[in-house]
Amino acid sequence: MDFETYDAFSAGVEPGGLRNKSEIKLLICFLLESLDKPLTKEQVFEIMLNNGLANYFDVSEALGELVESGKIRETVFEENEVLRIAEEVIGATKILESDIPKSVREKALHAAVVLQTKARRERENKIEVETLDNGYHVTFTISDKKDVLMRLTVYVADYSQVETVKRGFLDDPVGLYSGIITALTA
């Protein structure tokens, strides 16, 4: 792999981001190897683009080449098409990961963990929005495997508030639940 030349686009890439296709491929493999759960293609794009780590076209090309070469395989996990690193690549990724700046690896890994946590929270917690004549009712439901632990409905005046309270709930549903239980039992 040639890590010395810049052969990737720089549009949308923040200072310190990757401008070498080999580095982009390596970062993708590093992410897939480092996480407990696989990523979807969409999640890889979101991690790389939203954090200014690489350009869209280079990520797309890198993913295509990794899949075509068999270094990454597309499989199904929890009803989603995901990417998994091939067994024969695992050791090489560990050896080469230091060729990518530690700050980039940490930023990408943190973004991936945040993204996977958000996706898990969205799967595990239900949010329903009911349109009213003068606003909205937003109902949050926290469940374990078989029981509803809490169902909370709040009124909000406009759709921007709907998005704000949904985001706030998904940021920390356990904290909301714990806060309500504490308030009710204190």
Tab-separated table of C-alpha atoms in Angstrom:
chain	number	residue	atom	x	y	z
A	1	MET	CA	0.000	0.000	0.000
A	2	ASP	CA	1.258	3.431	-0.901
A	3	PHE	CA	0.638	5.820	1.972
A	4	GLU	CA	2.952	8.602	0.787
A	5	THR	CA	1.042	10.135	-2.127
A	6	TYR	CA	-2.147	12.125	-2.018
A	7	ASP	CA	-4.447	10.457	-4.519
A	8	ALA	CA	-7.817	11.312	-3.023
A	9	PHE	CA	-10.039	14.364	-3.250
A	10	SER	CA	-9.778	16.924	-0.480
A	11	ALA	CA	-13.258	18.461	-0.837
A	12	GLY	CA	-15.131	17.999	2.441
A	13	VAL	CA	-12.062	16.620	4.209
A	14	GLU	CA	-11.093	18.464	7.378
A	15	PRO	CA	-7.445	19.193	8.227
A	16	GLY	CA	-5.896	15.928	9.404
A	17	GLY	CA	-8.400	13.875	7.409
A	18	LEU	CA	-7.396	11.235	4.893
A	19	ARG	CA	-6.380	12.144	1.352
A	20	ASN	CA	-4.903	8.803	0.391
A	21	LYS	CA	-7.087	5.935	-0.851
A	22	SER	CA	-4.950	3.297	0.864
A	23	GLU	CA	-5.412	5.073	4.187
A	24	ILE	CA	-9.165	5.281	3.613
A	25	LYS	CA	-9.322	1.535	2.948
A	26	LEU	CA	-7.238	0.844	6.023
A	27	LEU	CA	-9.441	3.043	8.215
A	28	ILE	CA	-12.558	1.231	6.998
A	29	CYS	CA	-10.944	-2.141	7.780
A	30	PHE	CA	-9.767	-0.824	11.173
A	31	LEU	CA	-13.317	0.224	12.056
A	32	LEU	CA	-14.840	-3.087	11.016
A	33	GLU	CA	-12.244	-5.004	12.995
A	34	SER	CA	-12.387	-2.829	16.108
A	35	LEU	CA	-16.139	-2.797	16.674
A	36	ASP	CA	-18.184	-5.528	18.335
A	37	LYS	CA	-20.961	-5.174	15.767
A	38	PRO	CA	-20.638	-4.713	12.005
A	39	LEU	CA	-21.458	-1.479	10.200
A	40	THR	CA	-23.764	-0.867	7.266
A	41	LYS	CA	-22.440	0.954	4.204
A	42	GLU	CA	-24.556	3.935	5.194
A	43	GLN	CA	-22.944	4.007	8.631
A	44	VAL	CA	-19.449	3.916	7.117
A	45	PHE	CA	-20.358	6.875	4.914
A	46	GLU	CA	-21.875	8.756	7.847
A	47	ILE	CA	-18.787	8.200	10.005
A	48	MET	CA	-16.350	9.250	7.305
A	49	LEU	CA	-18.298	12.215	5.882
A	50	ASN	CA	-19.866	13.740	8.993
A	51	ASN	CA	-16.461	13.831	10.673
A	52	GLY	CA	-14.560	15.192	7.674
A	53	LEU	CA	-12.348	12.100	7.525
A	54	ALA	CA	-12.602	11.472	3.770
A	55	ASN	CA	-14.365	12.547	0.605
A	56	TYR	CA	-17.602	10.807	-0.476
A	57	PHE	CA	-16.240	9.627	-3.825
A	58	ASP	CA	-13.090	8.195	-2.275
A	59	VAL	CA	-15.035	6.362	0.427
A	60	SER	CA	-17.353	4.959	-2.216
A	61	GLU	CA	-14.440	3.818	-4.374
A	62	ALA	CA	-12.567	2.361	-1.391
A	63	LEU	CA	-15.618	0.396	-0.218
A	64	GLY	CA	-16.233	-0.912	-3.730
A	65	GLU	CA	-12.637	-2.062	-4.107
A	66	LEU	CA	-12.594	-3.694	-0.661
A	67	VAL	CA	-15.792	-5.628	-1.414
A	68	GLU	CA	-14.675	-6.561	-4.929
A	69	SER	CA	-11.323	-7.853	-3.658
A	70	GLY	CA	-13.005	-9.905	-0.911
A	71	LYS	CA	-11.313	-8.023	1.927
A	72	ILE	CA	-14.766	-6.976	3.114
A	73	ARG	CA	-17.853	-9.131	2.773
A	74	GLU	CA	-21.474	-8.064	2.720
A	75	THR	CA	-23.653	-10.163	5.030
A	76	VAL	CA	-26.933	-9.851	6.914
A	77	PHE	CA	-26.971	-9.008	10.633
A	78	GLU	CA	-30.120	-8.133	12.605
A	79	GLU	CA	-32.076	-7.821	9.349
A	80	ASN	CA	-29.618	-5.273	7.875
A	81	GLU	CA	-27.047	-5.699	5.134
A	82	VAL	CA	-23.720	-5.083	6.850
A	83	LEU	CA	-20.013	-5.156	6.132
A	84	ARG	CA	-17.643	-7.625	7.786
A	85	ILE	CA	-13.912	-7.781	7.463
A	86	ALA	CA	-12.534	-10.988	5.921
A	87	GLU	CA	-10.564	-13.252	8.273
A	88	GLU	CA	-7.375	-13.012	6.208
A	89	VAL	CA	-7.298	-9.219	6.589
A	90	ILE	CA	-7.599	-9.075	10.372
A	91	GLY	CA	-3.926	-9.501	11.228
A	92	ALA	CA	-2.792	-7.084	8.519
A	93	THR	CA	-5.097	-4.374	9.812
A	94	LYS	CA	-3.556	-4.596	13.285
A	95	ILE	CA	-0.048	-4.325	11.840
A	96	LEU	CA	-0.847	-1.371	9.568
A	97	GLU	CA	-3.259	0.600	11.760
A	98	SER	CA	-0.429	2.787	13.081
A	99	ASP	CA	-0.023	4.159	9.524
A	100	ILE	CA	-3.199	6.146	10.172
A	101	PRO	CA	-2.895	8.997	12.681
A	102	LYS	CA	-4.111	8.026	16.131
A	103	SER	CA	-6.385	11.075	16.256
A	104	VAL	CA	-8.142	9.945	13.053
A	105	ARG	CA	-8.543	6.372	14.356
A	106	GLU	CA	-9.933	7.608	17.672
A	107	LYS	CA	-12.290	10.105	16.011
A	108	ALA	CA	-13.627	7.447	13.623
A	109	LEU	CA	-14.005	4.846	16.371
A	110	HIS	CA	-15.780	7.294	18.679
A	111	ALA	CA	-18.147	8.314	15.863
A	112	ALA	CA	-18.863	4.648	15.094
A	113	VAL	CA	-19.660	3.826	18.719
A	114	VAL	CA	-21.963	6.860	18.984
A	115	LEU	CA	-23.688	5.878	15.732
A	116	GLN	CA	-24.173	2.260	16.811
A	117	THR	CA	-25.453	3.338	20.226
A	118	LYS	CA	-27.968	5.657	18.570
A	119	ALA	CA	-29.118	2.891	16.197
A	120	ARG	CA	-29.549	0.489	19.144
A	121	ARG	CA	-31.539	3.072	21.093
A	122	GLU	CA	-33.795	3.675	18.093
A	123	ARG	CA	-34.422	-0.077	17.788
A	124	GLU	CA	-35.060	-0.624	21.492
A	125	ASN	CA	-37.136	2.462	22.261
A	126	LYS	CA	-40.284	3.452	20.452
A	127	ILE	CA	-41.259	7.013	19.586
A	128	GLU	CA	-44.708	7.835	18.208
A	129	VAL	CA	-45.796	11.246	16.971
A	130	GLU	CA	-49.474	12.173	16.834
A	131	THR	CA	-50.512	15.316	14.976
A	132	LEU	CA	-53.036	17.473	16.802
A	133	ASP	CA	-54.934	20.568	15.653
A	134	ASN	CA	-52.619	22.809	17.671
A	135	GLY	CA	-49.366	20.829	17.956
A	136	TYR	CA	-48.162	17.299	18.525
A	137	HIS	CA	-48.184	14.527	21.102
A	138	VAL	CA	-44.892	12.661	21.265
A	139	THR	CA	-45.043	9.310	23.062
A	140	PHE	CA	-41.853	7.646	24.270
A	141	THR	CA	-41.927	3.974	25.198
A	142	ILE	CA	-39.067	2.248	27.018
A	143	SER	CA	-39.302	-1.538	27.057
A	144	ASP	CA	-37.194	-4.453	28.085
A	145	LYS	CA	-37.562	-7.751	26.233
A	146	LYS	CA	-41.189	-8.351	27.210
A	147	ASP	CA	-42.468	-5.533	29.453
A	148	VAL	CA	-43.119	-1.841	28.948
A	149	LEU	CA	-41.116	-0.050	31.633
A	150	MET	CA	-42.412	3.420	30.884
A	151	ARG	CA	-44.668	5.208	28.430
A	152	LEU	CA	-44.554	8.991	28.497
A	153	THR	CA	-46.551	11.356	26.294
A	154	VAL	CA	-45.622	15.023	26.050
A	155	TYR	CA	-47.214	17.891	24.168
A	156	VAL	CA	-45.059	20.059	21.880
A	157	ALA	CA	-46.165	23.043	19.827
A	158	ASP	CA	-44.302	22.557	16.547
A	159	TYR	CA	-42.364	20.006	14.541
A	160	SER	CA	-38.957	21.440	15.383
A	161	GLN	CA	-39.770	20.729	19.042
A	162	VAL	CA	-40.785	17.182	18.047
A	163	GLU	CA	-37.320	16.643	16.574
A	164	THR	CA	-35.636	18.241	19.596
A	165	VAL	CA	-37.435	16.075	22.180
A	166	LYS	CA	-36.907	12.929	20.079
A	167	ARG	CA	-33.181	13.664	19.887
A	168	GLY	CA	-33.050	14.425	23.618
A	169	PHE	CA	-34.818	11.161	24.430
A	170	LEU	CA	-32.574	9.088	22.186
A	171	ASP	CA	-29.455	10.727	23.629
A	172	ASP	CA	-30.178	9.176	27.031
A	173	PRO	CA	-33.405	7.184	27.468
A	174	VAL	CA	-32.068	5.464	30.594
A	175	GLY	CA	-31.217	8.842	32.137
A	176	LEU	CA	-34.759	10.068	31.467
A	177	TYR	CA	-36.241	6.931	32.998
A	178	SER	CA	-33.930	7.120	36.023
A	179	GLY	CA	-34.674	10.831	36.509
A	180	ILE	CA	-38.413	10.243	36.498
A	181	ILE	CA	-38.149	7.298	38.925
A	182	THR	CA	-35.904	9.374	41.209
A	183	ALA	CA	-38.323	12.326	41.101
A	184	LEU	CA	-41.258	10.068	41.913
A	185	THR	CA	-39.551	8.221	44.763
A	186	ALA	CA	-37.583	11.038	46.428
